[in-house]
Structure formats: C-alpha cells, structure tokens
Amino acid sequence: MSQEKPTKEIQCESCGNTFLGEAVVSMLGSPPREWWPWECPTCEEKHKLEVERGHQEYLVQARPEERKLMAAAEWGCPMV
Ligand SMILES: [Zn+2]
C-alpha cells in the first residue's frame, strides 16, 4: 500500500561522506523523474545557515557603508 521511496547511498559533494539519500520523485510526466540530493543533510543545513548569515552580513555591511557616506559628507564639508 505505502509507496516506497527510492533510497540509495550517495556521496556528499561537500564533505565526501556517504549518506542514505532519498529521491524526490515527480510523477508528473512520463517517465517519472527522480531528483537525488547531492549533499548530506548536515551540509544542506550548513548551507541554509550560511545563506541566512550571508544575508545578515549584507545588511550589516550596508550600514557602515551608509555611515561612511555620512562621514564623508561631513568631512568633505567645505570650510571656506
Ligand atoms: Zn556533507
């Protein structure tokens, strides 16, 4: 009754560890397509965090840049 999900041992492209990956099967179209993960869940999680952190870093970086511009405007204020 229950559909068996195809699983196989996959070598993680990031850390090289082998892990049991579960394919995502699309039943749309024929033949059905299978997508296999290329990273172990640990690396996947790590990348997700990196993306989030990268976004935050971008936001943090934008602020000093603004500050620099403000400082430049102050310093560049003509004294004549
Ligand atoms: Zn990995």
Tab-separated table of C-alpha atoms and ligand atoms in Angstrom:
chain	number	residue	atom	x	y	z
A	1	MET	CA	0.000	0.000	0.000
A	2	SER	CA	2.580	2.504	1.041
A	3	GLN	CA	4.777	3.810	-1.697
A	4	GLU	CA	8.380	3.006	-1.170
A	5	LYS	CA	10.654	5.924	-1.608
A	6	PRO	CA	13.769	5.155	-3.570
A	7	THR	CA	16.854	5.466	-1.430
A	8	LYS	CA	20.495	4.916	-2.166
A	9	GLU	CA	23.906	5.664	-0.797
A	10	ILE	CA	25.129	8.998	-2.053
A	11	GLN	CA	28.493	10.610	-1.614
A	12	CYS	CA	28.146	14.155	-0.379
A	13	GLU	CA	29.743	16.597	-2.791
A	14	SER	CA	30.634	18.960	0.032
A	15	CYS	CA	32.185	16.770	2.714
A	16	GLY	CA	32.626	13.475	0.876
A	17	ASN	CA	30.695	11.459	3.442
A	18	THR	CA	28.323	8.821	2.195
A	19	PHE	CA	24.765	9.091	3.356
A	20	LEU	CA	21.471	7.466	2.588
A	21	GLY	CA	19.704	9.838	0.270
A	22	GLU	CA	16.042	9.862	-0.516
A	23	ALA	CA	14.972	10.728	-4.030
A	24	VAL	CA	12.262	13.203	-4.766
A	25	VAL	CA	10.083	11.609	-7.393
A	26	SER	CA	7.920	13.644	-9.660
A	27	MET	CA	5.008	11.682	-11.001
A	28	LEU	CA	4.223	14.433	-13.453
A	29	GLY	CA	5.176	13.454	-16.934
A	30	SER	CA	6.497	10.155	-18.050
A	31	PRO	CA	8.811	8.635	-17.237
A	32	PRO	CA	8.691	9.870	-13.624
A	33	ARG	CA	11.702	11.965	-12.729
A	34	GLU	CA	13.930	11.399	-9.767
A	35	TRP	CA	15.961	14.044	-8.073
A	36	TRP	CA	18.743	12.888	-5.829
A	37	PRO	CA	20.288	15.095	-3.201
A	38	TRP	CA	23.935	15.899	-3.789
A	39	GLU	CA	24.674	16.900	-0.212
A	40	CYS	CA	24.246	15.159	3.102
A	41	PRO	CA	21.598	16.678	5.406
A	42	THR	CA	24.360	18.161	7.574
A	43	CYS	CA	25.878	20.130	4.709
A	44	GLU	CA	22.471	21.117	3.445
A	45	GLU	CA	21.633	22.547	6.847
A	46	LYS	CA	25.005	24.280	6.981
A	47	HIS	CA	24.429	25.928	3.616
A	48	LYS	CA	20.994	27.099	4.655
A	49	LEU	CA	22.554	28.784	7.682
A	50	GLU	CA	25.306	30.271	5.524
A	51	VAL	CA	22.761	31.782	3.190
A	52	GLU	CA	20.911	33.282	6.122
A	53	ARG	CA	24.108	34.583	7.657
A	54	GLY	CA	25.244	35.954	4.307
A	55	HIS	CA	22.041	37.884	4.040
A	56	GLN	CA	22.502	39.278	7.526
A	57	GLU	CA	26.111	40.181	6.763
A	58	TYR	CA	24.911	42.050	3.736
A	59	LEU	CA	22.535	44.039	5.899
A	60	VAL	CA	25.262	44.719	8.442
A	61	GLN	CA	27.669	45.789	5.715
A	62	ALA	CA	25.177	48.205	4.281
A	63	ARG	CA	25.083	50.184	7.491
A	64	PRO	CA	28.803	51.031	7.842
A	65	GLU	CA	28.721	51.992	4.197
A	66	GLU	CA	25.984	54.448	4.952
A	67	ARG	CA	27.941	55.696	7.916
A	68	LYS	CA	31.000	56.167	5.716
A	69	LEU	CA	28.983	58.212	3.297
A	70	MET	CA	27.658	60.336	6.117
A	71	ALA	CA	31.190	60.815	7.470
A	72	ALA	CA	32.469	61.676	4.013
A	73	ALA	CA	29.758	64.247	3.655
A	74	GLU	CA	30.769	65.759	6.987
A	75	TRP	CA	34.484	65.695	6.270
A	76	GLY	CA	34.028	66.885	2.757
A	77	CYS	CA	32.091	69.860	4.009
A	78	PRO	CA	33.840	72.861	2.543
A	79	MET	CA	35.404	75.023	5.232
A	80	VAL	CA	35.645	78.091	3.049
B	1	ZN	ZN	28.194	16.622	3.618
